[in-house]
Amino acid sequence: MNQKQILTRLALFPLLLVATGAAGQSKATYSFQKEGAKNTALESQFDGQLSSSHIGQTIKELSSKPHELGSANGKAVAESILSRFKSYGWDAQIETYYVLFPTPKNRLLELTYPHTYTALLKEPPLKEDATSAQEGQLPTYNAWSADGDVEAELVYVNFGLPEDYERLDKLGISVKGKIVIARYGRSWRGIKPKVAQEHGAIGCIIYSDPKEDGYYQGDVYPKGAFKNEYGVQRGSVMDMVVYPGDPLTPNIGATKNAERISRADAKNLLKIPVLPISYHDAQPLLAAIEGPVAPEEWRGALPITYHIGPGKAKVHLNLSFDWKTVPAYNVVATLKGSTWPEEWIIRGNHHDAWVNGAGDPISGLAAELEEAKAIGVLVKNGYKPKRTLKYIAWDGEEPSLLGSTEWAEHHAPELQQKAVVYINSDGNGRGFLEAGGSHALSNLIAEVAKDVKDPQTGVSIYERKRAGEIAKASAKAKAELLKKDEFSLGALGTGSDYSAFLQHLGIPSLNLGFGGEDSGGEYHSIYDSYDDYSRFKDPGFSYGQSLSQTAGRVVLRLADAAILPFDFRSLKKTADTYVKEVVSLNEQLQENRSLENQLLKNRITELASDPQKPYQAAQPKPEVPKLDFTPLQNALKALGLVTDELASKQNGLDKTKAGLLNTALYRAEQQLLLSDGLPKRPWYKHSLYAPGFYTGYGVKTLPGIREALEQGNWTEASQQITAVTGQIEQLTSFLQKTTNKL
Amino acid sequence: MNQKQILTRLALFPLLLVATGAAGQSKATYSFQKEGAKNTALESQFDGQLSSSHIGQTIKELSSKPHELGSANGKAVAESILSRFKSYGWDAQIETYYVLFPTPKNRLLELTYPHTYTALLKEPPLKEDATSAQEGQLPTYNAWSADGDVEAELVYVNFGLPEDYERLDKLGISVKGKIVIARYGRSWRGIKPKVAQEHGAIGCIIYSDPKEDGYYQGDVYPKGAFKNEYGVQRGSVMDMVVYPGDPLTPNIGATKNAERISRADAKNLLKIPVLPISYHDAQPLLAAIEGPVAPEEWRGALPITYHIGPGKAKVHLNLSFDWKTVPAYNVVATLKGSTWPEEWIIRGNHHDAWVNGAGDPISGLAAELEEAKAIGVLVKNGYKPKRTLKYIAWDGEEPSLLGSTEWAEHHAPELQQKAVVYINSDGNGRGFLEAGGSHALSNLIAEVAKDVKDPQTGVSIYERKRAGEIAKASAKAKAELLKKDEFSLGALGTGSDYSAFLQHLGIPSLNLGFGGEDSGGEYHSIYDSYDDYSRFKDPGFSYGQSLSQTAGRVVLRLADAAILPFDFRSLKKTADTYVKEVVSLNEQLQENRSLENQLLKNRITELASDPQKPYQAAQPKPEVPKLDFTPLQNALKALGLVTDELASKQNGLDKTKAGLLNTALYRAEQQLLLSDGLPKRPWYKHSLYAPGFYTGYGVKTLPGIREALEQGNWTEASQQITAVTGQIEQLTSFLQKTTNKL
């Protein structure tokens, strides 16, 4: 079914809203229902108000100028959003925070030996891209790079991950006192300079290799969607896996007069300069490096032999920044709940962009605004959400979640009292539903996904997501998945505005979007434009409408649910799989270490190595201990018993008990917060989900345990098993008390 | 231990040859010993005559000019080898055959649309390579291409394998009436035009992608060893998996007056023109192709987006050849056996090259000549090999094993009576022992390998090979391999001169060489020169000496063994693993088909596909039947009983019984020949080993069964199970009769 057909079908339903809405509500009993307050008629009315062409229009308007945090255009975008919310009938206002935001003063990168080359550091305008020649674009840079003027030999470090440095160690290569060049990919960008710095590098260059992000993937812009030789990915390199938000106000809102720490004391700021460059600029640098040829997995798609160095190539990197404080404008729109005004359903998407940001973030924001517009019409026609809705457009997400983090920190106590859920989106595109979040909400999302049609195929987005996942799985997993009919809700790391809600405050969170058929190279470049978006990301904007349909249904069902559709049996089941994974990780580490030691003792590694190539003799290491996961496994068993009991006792509750239950349901996830937070990063408190300390955006589940294992810290791993066990027991006890009262 | 140390150590042994040789012999009893007539003193004397610098000198001399089949230089090389053998004290002569050998008259390749480009088709001389500017180099071409003048749209077919065409089918792309361009690799080159022709293509271009063979692998020549942008791999594209040798004289020797078939009747000749080109010439062609972007696994390392076509790019290919008959000069040197002159130990390596051929074939030939020289000295000092030694230098190997095949076909009856073994080598390099052949000889090779020191590490070449194999294995396999101490003798496909001996005549064969640390891009180009070889392949020529030590020991131990060191328990054990593989292949095919059908029935494949990309709807196919392998498994069980019995009865035999046993042992492998040969290619008769019909050089074990399974021909697979079972039973019965007589 195509977009036109959907619109035609929906037009058959007249505005029966009040009547059917009421009918729908009268049927609702205080029963535990996984779909929440599903109201087919209401949702049809809602759908009827969504317009893909209006979404396209919004994207065009809000991405018409570069509008980064702190810019005049950024302020204008916030004001435009404010007036849109108001025109939709919402009570809206701007909440302003004052945050640090460095922008470039000087940028110089040059190859100084064995010949000279000065990097362009500039994306050229294209006649095929109307906004690419605009004034006021932020230059290509990594926000939160340190100021620095350094010159040194260059070392190629692959993706710049800890395992890449292990490989360098085996080759006897040190980056101490060198400048490293790493390619984008495999980790969040901020990990690369952090690990480089940990290893003694004095500067870091990050480039887009055409293998991951250029002609290797497909035709380049403007012929195709992929990165051309001059394209550069801007982006933050704040160490936001320590904490995100304004580096000067950890844990508190960056209000005008908030107490600030000094930049030198901010634990999430780098000490070395970092610069992102294009593959046009990277090629002369990489081609000049000598030393060992890079291992096969390290090679990109440039037409050169990749060498590691150090040797021959020497570069000079000189960067300085304007470390100014700027206002961040969060636009907050509210519709007060008619029955439970103190229970908040929060929906958010950021509005700031690195440049024009048609895809990131405006495509997601346009869907959010479309929902607000549609709900506004429903309200005009008599609909009253039972819980309070808060639709928010965040500022300063790009420089590391500044707007959302400051707001969440500022309103923390109130949020932990009132916030039922935080529903996030960000850039959106064509393809498959991508959903992540708190696993107690798995069933709700599954039910919603069954009710939204995929605009390209006419089947539900649930079916299409399932097909995509099966097709991508290994042959063995395919056969398993075919037998099941399960919805896979992903776990959340970081990379968008849910972090403070979920990982700092324990508020149930969701992140929704579509993608997988919208790949391209525009991300954080001047080419993330309306022209690019409308050609390559979501032509016709039908997935913008799908996002509105999906997120809107989640909002409406949660807003009106007599019993909130949280099911902790799903969380328990998911946690079981995480525990299996860490048990198996422990076993795998044991086996690997044991094998590695045998290979060393038997001289296999040495004798298999080419004597003409560098080989660092290694000594056997202590064997890996088998850790005791039984307390954790037992705690989950106990949780299983109480979640089953809770599920069985949710029918026919009176209003008081239902209210008591609801409050418990949406606050339960806070029981999983570790009071001391995670090792080395107390801001992150969730015991189940965190961004990886060495992956960044990528999630680590059971992060305390898993990362201690990965880092070979067996004592900490044991301590973390105890800590997580404690939180699971606390959740069990919390749910048991609730159950006892029903 | 380095090369110098080895030589020093050997110098400590004076010429004690006759005495210790006799002592060694006097200890030999007529017992079954896996190492043959191991004679440590004799072998030390032998080693003492080997000189790496002399090997280097031989390589330099014999590769000093281009010397392909049919050329004046080629004849001069044959004559030089003849006089060398004679000077070493051998009885030597040239045996000449008259074979078809096409060389280029005209070669033209041009892009004609959307713009024009004329391919250079020329490797430039380099000042760093002394022989690269010589007169008389064969131009870059594929021997046995058809004459043809064609113009058509170009389609990129990846490696040009059957599975690549399956992928094209799924994308709805046909090559009928088109010219295809395939990259070198994954199969023997001759498979690519054959499969293209089967699918209706009218021309085929094969190019070296820098991913497999160029800057992606390492620095290019002359800076490094890898293929520069102009390098071209020449080579035969005869369909030699049907039969090798002179296409006009299948099954018989191409003597002057042999009866010849017409070229049109030769089943191993192509009907379409084929041309190999450099990546410099390929890039403009590939860059001009439009149509779907190639799947990720299809992409090479050129700095372009790989498209499949057809679309835009059109090429014109015009090739014609001089189809002349030329003399092939095999140089055959003989040392008559003192005790069993009618039992022949044959050692061979070819002498013809595509151009200078310092690596291929002269490096292997130089080792063979060094052995002949050393044995000549032993003989001068009184040593008498008990069996007849035949050292041969073949002509015309490059255009598909012409010299060896014609000789073997010509002398077939005598060889099946007298040939104990054929020991082959070809290009040789630095690294690990690479050994393949008849599995009854596994133990012999293992014992020899334990007695030869690796020149770089000082451990035995056995230990180093084992280390290399363990290091390359998967983690799981590593743990298994560490527990074992087994020698892995490879199975032989084709690609060098053993084919006629092993696969046509059933003569036990071995192929020996070193490699793995000598990679580069010189293969079949003008850069396979002494300059290249001595810098990058085997600097110091120490592995040339290792090859002489290894092959020489095999020759000497087989020449003098009282009981030949054939152990059919090894063959039986190896055949068991092959049967396990085909049983598991059958199961895997069942599972795959079943899964594929389920994915189609559940619309998974369709719904997971991008609606904007081509998708060919497919229908479920019939399920794969489970074949009955029990007869074959039972036949191998019976073989196991008799091989055990045979092994137990080999001690203390008298001379007559020992003679009877020896004759049986070396003729036993002939029992495995299928009287009708393999389906579609009766020339190939071995039931255990053959080159793959769609892989070429790559071996297929149990080829009749395995290929029928791979091609989905279940009836033929069943017939082949019966056929192979018959040959195993025939071997069992043959060995049983022998055993009964002991």
CSV table of C-alpha atoms in Angstrom, one decimal, chain A residues 204-353:
chain,number,residue,atom,x,y,z
A,204,CYS,CA,44.4,13.1,17.0
A,205,ILE,CA,43.0,13.3,13.5
A,206,ILE,CA,39.8,11.5,12.6
A,207,TYR,CA,39.0,11.0,9.0
A,208,SER,CA,36.1,9.5,7.0
A,209,ASP,CA,37.5,6.5,5.1
A,210,PRO,CA,35.7,5.9,1.8
A,211,LYS,CA,35.4,2.2,2.9
A,212,GLU,CA,32.9,3.1,5.6
A,213,ASP,CA,31.7,6.4,4.4
A,214,GLY,CA,32.4,7.2,0.7
A,215,TYR,CA,32.6,5.7,-2.8
A,216,TYR,CA,33.1,2.2,-1.5
A,217,GLN,CA,29.5,2.3,-0.2
A,218,GLY,CA,27.9,3.8,-3.3
A,219,ASP,CA,27.9,6.8,-5.6
A,220,VAL,CA,28.9,10.0,-3.9
A,221,TYR,CA,27.0,13.2,-3.4
A,222,PRO,CA,25.5,14.8,-5.4
A,223,LYS,CA,25.3,11.9,-7.9
A,224,GLY,CA,24.4,9.5,-5.1
A,225,ALA,CA,23.9,9.7,-1.3
A,226,PHE,CA,27.4,8.8,-0.1
A,227,LYS,CA,30.2,11.0,1.2
A,228,ASN,CA,32.2,12.8,-1.5
A,229,GLU,CA,35.9,13.3,-1.1
A,230,TYR,CA,35.5,16.7,0.7
A,231,GLY,CA,32.7,15.8,3.1
A,232,VAL,CA,33.6,16.0,6.8
A,233,GLN,CA,31.7,14.6,9.8
A,234,ARG,CA,31.6,17.3,12.5
A,235,GLY,CA,30.7,16.2,16.0
A,236,SER,CA,31.4,16.3,19.7
A,237,VAL,CA,34.3,14.5,21.3
A,238,MET,CA,33.3,15.3,24.9
A,239,ASP,CA,33.9,12.2,27.0
A,240,MET,CA,30.2,11.9,27.5
A,241,VAL,CA,30.4,8.3,28.7
A,242,VAL,CA,31.7,9.9,31.9
A,243,TYR,CA,28.8,12.4,31.9
A,244,PRO,CA,27.0,14.3,29.1
A,245,GLY,CA,25.6,17.8,29.2
A,246,ASP,CA,27.4,21.0,30.2
A,247,PRO,CA,30.9,19.9,31.4
A,248,LEU,CA,30.9,22.7,34.0
A,249,THR,CA,27.7,21.7,35.8
A,250,PRO,CA,27.7,17.9,36.3
A,251,ASN,CA,24.5,16.6,38.1
A,252,ILE,CA,22.9,20.1,38.3
A,253,GLY,CA,21.0,22.2,35.8
A,254,ALA,CA,23.1,24.9,34.1
A,255,THR,CA,20.9,27.8,35.1
A,256,LYS,CA,22.1,31.3,34.9
A,257,ASN,CA,23.5,31.3,38.4
A,258,ALA,CA,24.3,27.6,38.9
A,259,GLU,CA,27.6,26.9,40.6
A,260,ARG,CA,30.2,25.9,37.9
A,261,ILE,CA,33.4,24.0,38.1
A,262,SER,CA,36.4,25.1,36.1
A,263,ARG,CA,37.2,23.6,32.7
A,264,ALA,CA,40.3,22.1,34.1
A,265,ASP,CA,38.2,20.1,36.6
A,266,ALA,CA,35.7,18.8,34.1
A,267,LYS,CA,36.4,15.1,33.9
A,268,ASN,CA,34.9,14.8,30.5
A,269,LEU,CA,37.1,17.2,28.6
A,270,LEU,CA,40.1,16.2,26.5
A,271,LYS,CA,43.7,17.4,26.9
A,272,ILE,CA,44.8,17.0,23.3
A,273,PRO,CA,43.7,18.7,20.1
A,274,VAL,CA,41.4,16.7,17.7
A,275,LEU,CA,40.3,17.5,14.2
A,276,PRO,CA,38.0,15.6,11.7
A,277,ILE,CA,39.0,15.7,8.1
A,278,SER,CA,37.8,14.5,4.7
A,279,TYR,CA,39.3,11.6,2.8
A,280,HIS,CA,40.6,14.1,0.3
A,281,ASP,CA,42.7,15.6,3.1
A,282,ALA,CA,43.5,12.2,4.6
A,283,GLN,CA,45.0,10.6,1.6
A,284,PRO,CA,48.2,12.6,1.3
A,285,LEU,CA,48.9,12.1,5.0
A,286,LEU,CA,48.2,8.4,5.0
A,287,ALA,CA,50.1,7.8,1.7
A,288,ALA,CA,53.2,9.5,3.3
A,289,ILE,CA,53.3,7.1,6.3
A,290,GLU,CA,55.9,4.3,6.2
A,291,GLY,CA,56.7,1.5,8.6
A,292,PRO,CA,54.8,-1.8,8.8
A,293,VAL,CA,51.9,-2.4,6.3
A,294,ALA,CA,48.6,-2.3,8.2
A,295,PRO,CA,47.0,-5.6,8.9
A,296,GLU,CA,44.2,-6.5,6.5
A,297,GLU,CA,41.4,-5.6,8.8
A,298,TRP,CA,42.9,-2.1,9.2
A,299,ARG,CA,42.9,-1.3,5.5
A,300,GLY,CA,40.3,1.2,4.1
A,301,ALA,CA,39.3,2.0,0.5
A,302,LEU,CA,41.8,4.7,-0.4
A,303,PRO,CA,44.0,3.7,-3.4
A,304,ILE,CA,47.1,3.4,-1.3
A,305,THR,CA,49.0,0.8,0.7
A,306,TYR,CA,48.0,1.5,4.3
A,307,HIS,CA,51.1,1.7,6.6
A,308,ILE,CA,51.1,2.2,10.3
A,309,GLY,CA,54.1,4.3,10.9
A,310,PRO,CA,55.7,5.9,12.7
A,311,GLY,CA,58.0,7.0,9.9
A,312,LYS,CA,58.5,9.6,7.4
A,313,ALA,CA,55.1,11.4,7.6
A,314,LYS,CA,55.1,14.3,10.1
A,315,VAL,CA,52.2,16.6,10.7
A,316,HIS,CA,51.5,19.9,12.3
A,317,LEU,CA,48.2,20.5,14.0
A,318,ASN,CA,47.2,23.9,15.3
A,319,LEU,CA,43.8,24.4,16.8
A,320,SER,CA,42.2,27.0,19.0
A,321,PHE,CA,38.7,27.6,20.1
A,322,ASP,CA,36.4,30.3,21.5
A,323,TRP,CA,35.3,28.8,24.8
A,324,LYS,CA,32.1,30.8,25.2
A,325,THR,CA,29.0,30.3,27.2
A,326,VAL,CA,25.8,30.4,25.2
A,327,PRO,CA,22.1,30.1,25.9
A,328,ALA,CA,20.4,26.8,25.1
A,329,TYR,CA,16.7,27.1,24.3
A,330,ASN,CA,14.6,24.1,25.2
A,331,VAL,CA,11.0,24.5,23.9
A,332,VAL,CA,8.6,22.8,26.3
A,333,ALA,CA,4.9,22.4,25.3
A,334,THR,CA,2.3,21.0,27.7
A,335,LEU,CA,-1.2,19.6,27.6
A,336,LYS,CA,-2.4,19.1,31.1
A,337,GLY,CA,-3.9,15.7,31.9
A,338,SER,CA,-7.6,15.6,32.8
A,339,THR,CA,-7.4,12.7,35.3
A,340,TRP,CA,-3.8,12.3,36.4
A,341,PRO,CA,-2.2,15.7,35.7
A,342,GLU,CA,0.8,14.8,37.9
A,343,GLU,CA,1.8,11.9,35.7
A,344,TRP,CA,3.8,13.1,32.7
A,345,ILE,CA,4.2,11.5,29.3
A,346,ILE,CA,7.3,13.3,27.8
A,347,ARG,CA,8.1,13.3,24.1
A,348,GLY,CA,11.3,14.9,22.8
A,349,ASN,CA,13.5,15.5,19.9
A,350,HIS,CA,16.3,18.1,19.6
A,351,HIS,CA,16.2,21.1,17.3
A,352,ASP,CA,19.8,22.2,17.1
A,353,ALA,CA,21.9,21.0,14.2
